[in-house]
Amino acid sequence: MEEKKLTPKERLEIPPQRMREQTPKDRIGNVEEVPFGFTEEEARIEASRCLQCKTAPCVQGCPVAIDIPAFIKLICEGDFEGSAKKIKETNILPAICGRVCPQEEQCQKTCVVGKSRKSVDEAVQIGKLERFVADYQMKNCKPEAPHIKASTGKKVAIVGAGPAGLTVAADVRREGHDVTVFEALHKPGGVLIYGIPEFRLPKAIVEREVENLERMGVEVKYNMVIGKIFSIDELLDGDYDAVFVATGAGLPMFMRLEGENLNGVYSANEFLTRANLMKAYSFPETDTPIVKLRNVAVFGGGNVAMDSARTALRLGSENVYLVYRRSRAEMPARVEEVHHAEEEGVQFLLLQNPTRLIGDEKGWVKQVECIRMELGEPDDSGRRRPVPVENSEFTIDVDAVIVSIGNSSNPLIPDTTPDIETNRWGNIIADEVTMKTSKKGVFAGGDIVLGAATVILAMGQGRLAAIAINEYLSTGEW
Ligand code: FAD
Ligand code: SF4
Ligand code: SF4
């Protein structure tokens, strides 16, 4: 299809195409995805906003360096399949990244169009275009497995089937090595499956992306908790020539408040796993329930807190309070998530901090005591430090609390493999370029190294590790 010729000035004048989405009233009654995605016409108009900059600062903002101008140009030309293939040269999970990447902090932050329109919100919507072509390819094109080189006879074990593990699996398999992924849960995807809710990332999309790996000949073994069933040493002494550890940051953090052990207090991980992986929203058709929650307090201001609050609404809660100790400007969650949560009716209790949880005579949480806060001087993170306002305590009535203040690294592998070095937060220490750990033959990447980070950063580390694993297996040099 021929592309219409436009001058840069004309391109700059095209307003961003806004994705149509379910109304807030409709969407809190279901778990379907909120935005509908671009039509072909909308995608081509949005793509025509790109100036095809020679220096392409957007590419430097992408942790896996997708050739962004090239894939956008193919959309302008109407070659949507070609565009998806171009992205897949460097990113095996575009339908996922297009949905969940914090684009406004990465590729879109540096976009020249956004800069000249003086708002990152007006940048070329690279993520939404990526999602469009990935969805188009899934829907309209025949799946094809990438070319796999002749077998090398070498075997690689990957521990954890999240985005980091899956990325390494693809890149190492392509070189002709045998790959086995050991996954503790009964499904692949890591946080993509058990953490991020269906209404942000439909699970069918994750499953389709994983099927592609299986077509490549990657074997995934489920219900395999490494560190319990086999140790890393047993993997290395047995069949495997190299191991990649990608066990993520799945250990929930708590606030150490009085009353945090009461019934009805969930970690965000448990709450979201019940809802997403075990599909509690369709109980009793599925096995795992969540007790009916009328008034819910969610502690935290990040993406996990937004996901928990919005999930609670969809499970029928009448009042969902998001308690956050700083102001909206300091909230770490993506702007889009905050906006969606607010539209759906999540009540933001900003500059307030929980101080204790109060239970009833049967041991169920019934109230949260909070204190008001004000912002003081900036702390080490550069954000203004929240300071309690004396004697400003108050209580809110709740029948559940979801603690969403973050996760730390899974300790099982470091605990059972003492010669793998960790830092003071329990993250595995790995070389920044090769992702080699202190133990010969063992590489690590993703959240287990970075601490709770992002999908694309985990994938970026996976790509680095795969290059180093392939080299190690071909030279034998550590
Ligand atoms: P994970 O995705 O955590 O995968 C690790 C896998 O290892 C899991 O499947 C786990 O079951 C398995 N495992 C653990 N221990 C063992 C063991 N001993 N043996 C075998 N298997 C094991 N990032 C974004 O970019 N955008 C978002 O919108 C976003 N939203 C998020 C929402 C929530 C609720 C959460 C919790 C995180 C979110 N993140 C988001 C962060 C992102 O999901 C993670 O940074 C990313 O998934 C890390 O990938 P990973 O492969 O390192 O680990
Ligand atoms: Fe942007 Fe993420 Fe896509 Fe890279 S992978 S181009 S950062 S949306
Ligand atoms: Fe296109 Fe923006 Fe990248 Fe320039 S910076 S090539 S306008 S997406």
Coordinates of C-alpha atoms and ligand atoms in Angstrom, one line a residue:
M1 CA 0.0 0.0 0.0
E2 CA 1.4 3.4 -0.9
E3 CA 2.3 5.8 1.8
K4 CA 1.0 9.4 1.6
K5 CA 3.9 11.9 1.4
L6 CA 3.8 14.4 4.2
T7 CA 6.2 17.2 5.2
P8 CA 7.6 17.1 8.7
K9 CA 5.4 20.1 9.6
E10 CA 2.3 18.3 8.4
R11 CA 3.3 15.2 10.4
L12 CA 3.8 17.3 13.6
E13 CA 0.3 18.8 13.2
I14 CA -1.4 15.4 13.3
P15 CA -3.0 14.9 16.7
P16 CA -2.3 11.7 18.6
Q17 CA -4.9 9.0 18.0
R18 CA -6.5 8.0 21.2
M19 CA -7.5 4.4 21.7
R20 CA -11.1 3.7 22.3
E21 CA -11.8 1.9 25.6
Q22 CA -14.5 0.4 27.7
T23 CA -16.4 3.0 29.8
P24 CA -15.4 2.9 33.5
K25 CA -19.0 1.8 34.4
D26 CA -18.9 -1.2 32.0
R27 CA -15.4 -2.3 32.7
I28 CA -15.7 -2.7 36.5
G29 CA -18.3 -5.3 35.8
N30 CA -16.0 -7.5 33.8
V31 CA -12.3 -8.6 33.6
E32 CA -12.0 -7.8 29.8
E33 CA -9.1 -5.6 28.6
V34 CA -9.8 -1.9 29.0
P35 CA -8.6 -0.4 25.7
F36 CA -9.8 -1.9 22.4
G37 CA -6.6 -1.4 20.4
F38 CA -6.1 0.7 17.2
T39 CA -8.0 0.0 14.0
E40 CA -5.8 -0.3 10.9
E41 CA -6.7 3.3 9.9
E42 CA -5.9 4.7 13.4
A43 CA -2.6 2.8 13.4
R44 CA -1.6 4.2 10.0
I45 CA -2.5 7.8 11.1
E46 CA -0.6 7.4 14.3
A47 CA 2.4 5.9 12.5
S48 CA 2.4 8.9 10.1
R49 CA 3.2 11.2 13.0
C50 CA 6.7 9.7 13.1
L51 CA 9.4 11.9 11.6
Q52 CA 11.7 9.0 10.8
C53 CA 14.5 10.8 12.7
K54 CA 18.0 9.7 11.6
T55 CA 19.3 9.7 15.1
A56 CA 16.2 8.0 16.5
P57 CA 16.5 8.9 20.1
C58 CA 13.5 6.6 20.8
V59 CA 15.6 3.6 20.1
Q60 CA 18.1 4.6 22.8
G61 CA 15.1 4.7 25.2
C62 CA 14.1 1.1 24.5
P63 CA 16.0 -1.4 26.6
V64 CA 16.0 -4.0 23.8
A65 CA 16.8 -1.4 21.1
I66 CA 13.9 -2.2 18.7
D67 CA 14.4 -0.5 15.3
I68 CA 11.4 1.8 16.0
P69 CA 11.5 4.1 12.9
A70 CA 11.7 0.9 10.7
F71 CA 8.8 -0.8 12.2
I72 CA 6.7 2.4 12.2
K73 CA 7.6 3.0 8.5
L74 CA 6.3 -0.5 7.6
I75 CA 3.0 0.4 9.3
C76 CA 2.7 3.6 7.2
E77 CA 3.2 1.4 4.1
G78 CA 0.5 -1.0 5.3
D79 CA 2.9 -3.9 5.8
F80 CA 1.7 -4.9 9.3
E81 CA 3.1 -8.4 9.2
G82 CA 6.5 -7.1 8.1
S83 CA 6.4 -4.6 10.9
A84 CA 5.7 -7.3 13.5
K85 CA 8.6 -9.3 12.1
K86 CA 10.9 -6.3 12.3
I87 CA 10.1 -5.9 16.0
K88 CA 10.6 -9.6 16.7
E89 CA 14.2 -9.3 15.5
T90 CA 14.9 -7.9 19.0
N91 CA 11.8 -8.4 21.1
I92 CA 10.1 -11.8 21.2
L93 CA 7.1 -10.5 23.3
P94 CA 5.8 -7.4 21.5
A95 CA 2.1 -8.0 22.3
I96 CA 3.0 -8.0 25.9
C97 CA 5.5 -5.1 25.9
G98 CA 3.2 -3.0 23.8
R99 CA 0.7 -3.3 26.6
V100 CA 2.7 -3.1 29.8
C101 CA 6.0 -1.3 29.1
P102 CA 6.3 2.1 30.9
Q103 CA 6.7 3.7 27.5
E104 CA 6.4 7.2 28.8
E105 CA 9.6 6.6 30.8
Q106 CA 11.4 4.8 28.0
C107 CA 11.0 5.0 24.2
Q108 CA 8.4 7.7 24.1
K109 CA 10.1 9.9 26.7
T110 CA 12.8 10.8 24.2
C111 CA 10.6 11.0 21.1
V112 CA 11.2 14.2 19.1
V113 CA 7.5 14.7 18.4
G114 CA 6.6 14.6 22.1
K115 CA 9.5 17.1 22.7
S116 CA 8.3 19.5 20.0
R117 CA 4.7 19.3 21.2
K118 CA 6.0 19.8 24.8
S119 CA 4.4 16.8 26.3
V120 CA 5.4 13.1 26.5
D121 CA 1.6 12.4 26.2
E122 CA 1.8 13.8 22.7
A123 CA 4.8 11.7 21.6
V124 CA 4.3 9.0 18.9
Q125 CA 2.6 6.2 20.7
I126 CA 5.2 3.6 20.0
G127 CA 3.9 1.1 22.5
K128 CA 0.4 1.2 21.1
L129 CA 1.7 0.7 17.6
E130 CA 3.8 -2.2 18.7
R131 CA 0.7 -3.8 20.3
F132 CA -1.3 -3.2 17.1
V133 CA 1.1 -5.0 14.8
A134 CA 1.7 -7.8 17.3
D135 CA -2.1 -8.4 17.6
Y136 CA -2.5 -8.1 13.9
Q137 CA 0.1 -10.8 13.3
M138 CA -1.4 -13.1 15.9
K139 CA -4.9 -12.7 14.4
N140 CA -4.1 -12.8 10.7
C141 CA -0.9 -14.5 10.0
K142 CA 0.3 -18.1 10.1
P143 CA 2.5 -18.7 13.1
E144 CA 6.0 -19.6 12.1
A145 CA 8.9 -20.7 14.3
P146 CA 12.2 -19.0 13.7
H147 CA 15.1 -20.9 12.2
I148 CA 16.9 -23.2 14.6
K149 CA 20.6 -24.0 14.0
A150 CA 21.7 -27.6 13.9
S151 CA 21.9 -29.3 17.3
T152 CA 25.0 -28.6 19.3
G153 CA 24.3 -31.4 21.8
K154 CA 24.7 -28.8 24.7
K155 CA 21.9 -28.4 27.2
V156 CA 20.8 -25.3 29.1
A157 CA 18.5 -25.2 32.1
I158 CA 16.5 -22.1 32.8
V159 CA 15.0 -21.6 36.2
G160 CA 11.8 -19.6 36.0
A161 CA 9.4 -19.0 33.0
G162 CA 8.9 -15.3 33.4
P163 CA 9.9 -12.8 30.7
A164 CA 13.7 -13.1 31.5
G165 CA 13.7 -16.9 31.4
L166 CA 11.5 -17.0 28.2
T167 CA 13.8 -14.5 26.4
V168 CA 16.9 -16.6 27.2
A169 CA 15.1 -19.8 26.1
A170 CA 14.4 -18.3 22.7
D171 CA 17.8 -16.9 22.1
V172 CA 19.7 -19.9 23.3
R173 CA 17.5 -22.4 21.4
R174 CA 18.0 -20.5 18.2
E175 CA 21.7 -21.4 18.4
G176 CA 20.9 -25.1 18.4
H177 CA 21.2 -25.8 22.1
D178 CA 18.6 -28.0 23.9
V179 CA 16.6 -25.9 26.4
T180 CA 14.6 -27.0 29.4
V181 CA 12.7 -24.4 31.4
F182 CA 11.9 -25.4 35.0
E183 CA 8.9 -23.5 36.4
A184 CA 7.6 -23.6 39.9
L185 CA 3.9 -22.9 39.0
H186 CA 1.6 -24.8 36.7
K187 CA 1.7 -22.1 34.0
P188 CA 4.4 -20.1 32.2
G189 CA 4.7 -16.3 32.2
G190 CA 5.8 -15.4 35.7
V191 CA 4.2 -12.1 36.8
L192 CA 2.6 -11.8 33.4
I193 CA 0.3 -14.7 34.3
Y194 CA 0.0 -14.5 38.1
G195 CA 0.5 -10.8 38.8
I196 CA -0.7 -8.4 36.0
P197 CA -4.5 -8.7 35.8
E198 CA -6.5 -9.9 32.8
F199 CA -8.0 -6.4 32.2
R200 CA -4.4 -5.1 31.5
L201 CA -2.9 -8.1 29.8
P202 CA -5.2 -10.9 28.6
K203 CA -3.7 -14.3 29.5
A204 CA -4.5 -15.7 26.1
I205 CA -1.8 -13.4 24.7
V206 CA 0.8 -14.6 27.1
E207 CA -0.1 -18.2 26.2
R208 CA 0.1 -17.6 22.5
E209 CA 3.6 -16.1 22.9
V210 CA 4.7 -19.1 24.9
E211 CA 3.3 -21.5 22.3
N212 CA 5.7 -20.0 19.9
L213 CA 8.6 -21.1 22.1
E214 CA 7.3 -24.6 22.3
R215 CA 7.1 -24.7 18.5
M216 CA 10.8 -23.9 18.6
G217 CA 11.4 -27.0 20.6
V218 CA 11.8 -25.5 24.1
E219 CA 10.7 -27.9 26.8
V220 CA 8.9 -26.4 29.8
K221 CA 8.6 -28.5 32.9
Y222 CA 5.9 -27.3 35.4
N223 CA 5.5 -27.7 39.1
M224 CA 9.3 -27.9 39.4
V225 CA 10.6 -25.8 42.4
I226 CA 14.3 -25.7 41.9
G227 CA 16.1 -25.5 45.2
K228 CA 13.6 -28.1 46.5
I229 CA 13.3 -30.8 43.7
F230 CA 16.9 -30.3 42.3
S231 CA 19.6 -27.9 43.4
I232 CA 21.5 -25.8 40.9
D233 CA 24.5 -28.1 41.6
E234 CA 22.4 -31.1 40.7
L235 CA 21.4 -29.5 37.4
L236 CA 25.1 -28.7 36.6
D237 CA 26.4 -32.2 37.7
G238 CA 23.6 -33.9 35.8
D239 CA 22.5 -33.1 32.2
Y240 CA 23.1 -29.4 31.9
D241 CA 26.1 -27.4 30.6
A242 CA 24.8 -24.0 31.8
V243 CA 22.0 -22.6 34.0
F244 CA 20.2 -19.3 33.8
V245 CA 18.5 -18.3 37.1
A246 CA 15.4 -16.1 36.5
T247 CA 13.3 -16.6 39.6
G248 CA 12.1 -13.0 39.9
A249 CA 11.2 -10.9 42.9
G250 CA 8.2 -12.7 44.3
L251 CA 8.7 -12.3 48.0
P252 CA 6.1 -9.8 49.3
M253 CA 7.2 -7.1 51.7
F254 CA 5.1 -6.2 54.7
M255 CA 4.9 -3.0 56.8
R256 CA 5.5 -4.8 60.1
L257 CA 2.4 -3.1 61.5
E258 CA 0.5 -4.3 64.6
G259 CA -2.3 -6.5 63.3
E260 CA -0.8 -7.4 59.9
N261 CA -1.3 -11.1 60.7
L262 CA -5.1 -10.7 61.1
N263 CA -7.4 -12.6 58.8
G264 CA -8.4 -10.6 55.7
V265 CA -4.9 -9.1 55.3
Y266 CA -3.4 -10.2 52.0
S267 CA -0.1 -9.5 50.3
A268 CA -0.7 -8.1 46.8
N269 CA 0.9 -11.3 45.5
E270 CA -1.5 -13.6 47.2
F271 CA -4.5 -11.5 46.3
L272 CA -3.5 -11.1 42.6
T273 CA -2.5 -14.8 42.3
R274 CA -5.9 -15.9 43.6
A275 CA -7.6 -13.5 41.2
N276 CA -5.5 -14.0 38.1
L277 CA -3.9 -17.4 38.1
M278 CA -6.6 -19.2 40.0
K279 CA -9.4 -17.0 38.5
A280 CA -11.2 -16.3 41.7
Y281 CA -13.5 -13.9 39.8
S282 CA -15.3 -16.9 38.4
F283 CA -15.6 -18.8 41.7
P284 CA -17.4 -21.3 42.1
E285 CA -16.8 -22.4 38.5
T286 CA -13.1 -22.2 39.5
D287 CA -11.7 -23.6 42.8
T288 CA -10.1 -20.7 44.5
P289 CA -12.3 -18.1 46.3
I290 CA -11.6 -14.7 47.7
V291 CA -13.8 -13.8 50.6
K292 CA -16.4 -11.1 49.6
L293 CA -14.8 -7.8 50.2
R294 CA -17.0 -4.7 50.8
N295 CA -14.5 -2.2 52.0
V296 CA -10.9 -2.7 51.1
A297 CA -7.8 -0.7 51.9
V298 CA -4.8 -1.1 49.6
F299 CA -1.4 0.2 50.9
G300 CA 1.0 1.6 48.3
G301 CA 1.2 3.8 45.2
G302 CA 2.9 1.7 42.5
N303 CA 1.6 -0.4 39.6
V304 CA 1.0 -3.4 41.9
A305 CA -1.2 -1.3 44.2
M306 CA -3.2 0.0 41.2
D307 CA -3.7 -3.6 39.9
S308 CA -4.8 -4.7 43.4
A309 CA -7.3 -1.8 43.8
R310 CA -8.8 -2.2 40.4
T311 CA -9.0 -6.0 40.8
A312 CA -10.8 -5.5 44.1
L313 CA -13.4 -3.3 42.4
R314 CA -14.0 -6.0 39.7
L315 CA -14.5 -8.6 42.5
G316 CA -17.4 -6.4 43.7
S317 CA -16.0 -4.2 46.4
E318 CA -18.0 -1.1 47.2
N319 CA -15.3 1.0 48.6
V320 CA -11.6 0.6 47.6
Y321 CA -9.3 3.0 49.4
L322 CA -5.7 3.5 48.1
V323 CA -3.6 4.6 51.1
Y324 CA -0.4 6.3 50.0
R325 CA 2.0 8.2 52.2
R326 CA 3.2 10.7 49.6
S327 CA 1.3 12.9 47.1
R328 CA 0.1 12.0 43.6
A329 CA 3.2 13.6 42.0
E330 CA 5.5 11.0 43.8
M331 CA 3.3 8.0 42.9
P332 CA 5.5 5.4 41.2
A333 CA 2.6 3.9 39.2
R334 CA 2.2 4.7 35.5
V335 CA 0.1 7.8 34.8
E336 CA -2.3 5.7 32.7
E337 CA -2.9 3.2 35.6
V338 CA -3.5 6.0 38.1
H339 CA -6.0 7.6 35.7
H340 CA -7.8 4.4 35.0
A341 CA -8.0 3.6 38.7
E342 CA -9.4 7.0 39.5
E343 CA -12.0 6.8 36.7
E344 CA -13.1 3.4 38.0
G345 CA -13.8 4.8 41.5
V346 CA -10.7 3.9 43.5
Q347 CA -10.6 6.4 46.4
F348 CA -7.2 7.9 46.8
L349 CA -6.2 8.7 50.4
L350 CA -3.0 10.6 49.7
L351 CA -0.5 11.8 52.3
Q352 CA -1.8 9.3 54.7
N353 CA 0.0 6.3 56.2
P354 CA -1.4 3.2 58.0
T355 CA -0.1 2.9 61.6
R356 CA -1.9 -0.3 62.8
L357 CA -4.7 -2.7 61.9
I358 CA -7.5 -3.4 64.3
G359 CA -9.3 -6.8 64.4
D360 CA -12.6 -8.1 65.6
E361 CA -13.1 -10.8 68.3
K362 CA -12.8 -13.5 65.6
G363 CA -9.4 -12.3 64.4
W364 CA -10.6 -10.6 61.2
V365 CA -9.4 -7.1 60.3
K366 CA -12.1 -4.5 60.8
Q367 CA -10.3 -1.1 60.8
V368 CA -7.2 0.5 59.7
E369 CA -5.7 3.3 61.7
C370 CA -3.9 5.9 59.6
I371 CA -2.0 9.1 60.3
R372 CA -1.9 12.2 58.0
M373 CA 1.5 13.1 56.5
E374 CA 3.1 16.2 55.0
L375 CA 6.1 16.4 52.6
G376 CA 9.4 17.4 54.0
E377 CA 12.9 17.7 52.5
P378 CA 13.9 15.3 49.6
D379 CA 15.3 12.0 50.7
D380 CA 18.0 9.8 49.0
S381 CA 15.5 8.9 46.2
G382 CA 15.1 12.6 45.4
R383 CA 11.5 12.5 46.4
R384 CA 10.2 14.6 49.3
R385 CA 10.2 12.7 52.5
P386 CA 6.7 12.1 54.1
V387 CA 6.6 13.3 57.7
P388 CA 3.7 12.3 60.1
V389 CA 1.5 15.2 61.3
E390 CA 1.3 14.8 65.1
N391 CA -2.1 13.7 66.6
S392 CA -3.8 13.4 63.2
E393 CA -4.7 9.7 63.5
F394 CA -8.1 8.5 62.2
T395 CA -9.6 5.1 61.4
I396 CA -11.3 3.7 58.3
D397 CA -13.7 0.6 58.4
V398 CA -12.5 -2.2 56.2
D399 CA -13.0 -5.9 55.8
A400 CA -9.8 -6.5 53.9
V401 CA -6.4 -5.0 53.5
I402 CA -4.0 -5.6 50.6
V403 CA -0.4 -4.7 51.3
S404 CA 1.2 -3.6 48.0
I405 CA 4.4 -1.9 49.1
G406 CA 6.7 -4.0 46.9
N407 CA 8.5 -7.3 46.5
S408 CA 12.0 -8.6 47.1
S409 CA 14.0 -11.4 45.6
N410 CA 13.0 -15.0 45.9
P411 CA 15.5 -16.4 48.5
L412 CA 15.3 -20.1 47.6
I413 CA 18.1 -20.3 45.0
P414 CA 20.6 -18.1 46.9
D415 CA 19.8 -20.0 50.1
T416 CA 20.4 -23.4 48.5
T417 CA 23.4 -22.3 46.4
P418 CA 25.8 -20.6 48.9
D419 CA 28.5 -20.0 46.2
I420 CA 26.2 -17.7 44.3
E421 CA 26.9 -14.2 45.7
T422 CA 24.1 -11.8 46.6
N423 CA 23.9 -8.2 47.6
R424 CA 22.4 -6.9 50.9
W425 CA 18.9 -7.0 49.5
G426 CA 19.3 -10.7 48.5
N427 CA 19.5 -10.0 44.8
I428 CA 21.9 -12.2 42.9
I429 CA 25.1 -10.3 41.8
A430 CA 25.7 -10.7 38.1
D431 CA 28.1 -9.1 35.7
E432 CA 26.2 -6.2 33.9
V433 CA 27.3 -7.3 30.5
T434 CA 27.5 -11.1 30.6
M435 CA 25.0 -11.7 33.5
K436 CA 27.6 -14.3 34.8
T437 CA 27.2 -15.0 38.6
S438 CA 30.1 -15.9 40.9
K439 CA 29.4 -19.6 40.2
K440 CA 30.9 -21.1 37.0
G441 CA 28.3 -22.0 34.5
V442 CA 25.5 -20.1 36.2
F443 CA 24.0 -16.9 34.8
A444 CA 21.2 -14.8 36.2
G445 CA 18.9 -12.0 35.1
G446 CA 15.6 -10.2 35.5
D447 CA 14.1 -9.3 38.9
I448 CA 16.3 -11.7 40.8
V449 CA 19.2 -9.5 39.9
L450 CA 17.5 -6.1 39.5
G451 CA 15.0 -6.3 42.3
A452 CA 11.4 -5.6 41.4
A453 CA 11.8 -3.9 37.9
T454 CA 10.0 -4.1 34.6
V455 CA 9.2 -6.7 31.9
I456 CA 11.4 -5.1 29.3
L457 CA 14.4 -4.7 31.6
A458 CA 14.1 -8.3 32.6
M459 CA 14.0 -9.2 28.9
G460 CA 17.0 -6.9 28.2
Q461 CA 19.0 -8.8 30.7
G462 CA 17.8 -12.1 29.2
R463 CA 19.2 -11.0 25.8
L464 CA 22.6 -10.2 27.3
A465 CA 22.7 -13.4 29.2
A466 CA 21.8 -15.4 26.1
I467 CA 24.7 -13.9 24.1
A468 CA 27.1 -14.8 26.9
I469 CA 25.6 -18.3 27.4
N470 CA 26.0 -19.0 23.6
E471 CA 29.6 -17.8 23.7
Y472 CA 30.4 -19.9 26.9
L473 CA 28.9 -23.0 25.3
S474 CA 30.9 -22.6 22.1
T475 CA 34.3 -21.7 23.7
G476 CA 34.0 -23.4 27.1
E477 CA 35.7 -20.3 28.5
W478 CA 34.3 -18.7 31.7
Ligands
FAD1 P1 9.1 -13.2 37.1 O1 8.1 -12.6 36.1 O2 8.8 -12.9 38.5 O3 9.1 -14.7 36.8 C1 9.9 -15.6 37.6 C2 9.4 -17.0 37.5 O4 10.2 -17.8 38.2 C3 8.0 -17.2 38.0 O5 7.2 -17.8 37.0 C4 8.2 -18.0 39.2 O6 7.1 -18.9 39.5 C5 9.4 -18.8 38.9 N1 10.2 -19.3 40.0 C6 10.5 -18.6 41.1 N2 11.2 -19.4 41.9 C7 11.4 -20.6 41.3 C8 12.1 -21.8 41.6 N3 12.8 -21.9 42.7 N4 12.1 -22.8 40.7 C9 11.4 -22.7 39.5 N5 10.7 -21.6 39.2 C10 10.7 -20.5 40.1 N6 6.4 -4.5 34.7 C11 6.1 -3.7 33.6 O7 7.0 -3.5 32.8 N7 4.9 -3.2 33.4 C12 3.9 -3.4 34.2 O8 2.8 -2.9 34.0 C13 4.1 -4.2 35.4 N8 3.1 -4.5 36.2 C14 3.3 -5.3 37.3 C15 2.2 -5.6 38.1 C16 2.4 -6.5 39.1 C17 1.2 -6.9 40.0 C18 3.7 -7.0 39.4 C19 4.0 -8.0 40.6 C20 4.8 -6.7 38.7 C21 4.6 -5.8 37.6 N9 5.7 -5.5 36.7 C22 5.4 -4.7 35.6 C23 7.0 -6.0 36.9 C24 7.3 -7.1 36.0 O9 6.3 -8.0 35.9 C25 8.6 -7.9 36.4 O10 9.7 -6.9 36.5 C26 9.0 -9.0 35.5 O11 7.9 -9.9 35.3 C27 10.2 -9.7 35.9 O12 10.5 -10.8 35.1 P2 11.4 -12.1 35.6 O13 11.4 -13.0 34.5 O14 12.6 -11.6 36.2 O15 10.6 -12.7 36.8
SF4_2 FE1 9.0 1.0 23.8 FE2 8.9 -1.2 25.4 FE3 8.4 -1.4 22.8 FE4 10.9 -0.9 23.6 S1 9.7 -2.8 24.0 S2 9.8 0.1 21.9 S3 10.5 0.4 25.4 S4 7.2 -0.3 24.3
SF4_3 FE1 9.7 8.6 15.2 FE2 9.7 9.8 17.6 FE3 11.5 7.9 17.0 FE4 11.7 10.3 15.8 S1 12.0 9.9 18.0 S2 11.9 8.2 14.9 S3 9.5 10.8 15.6 S4 9.3 7.6 17.2

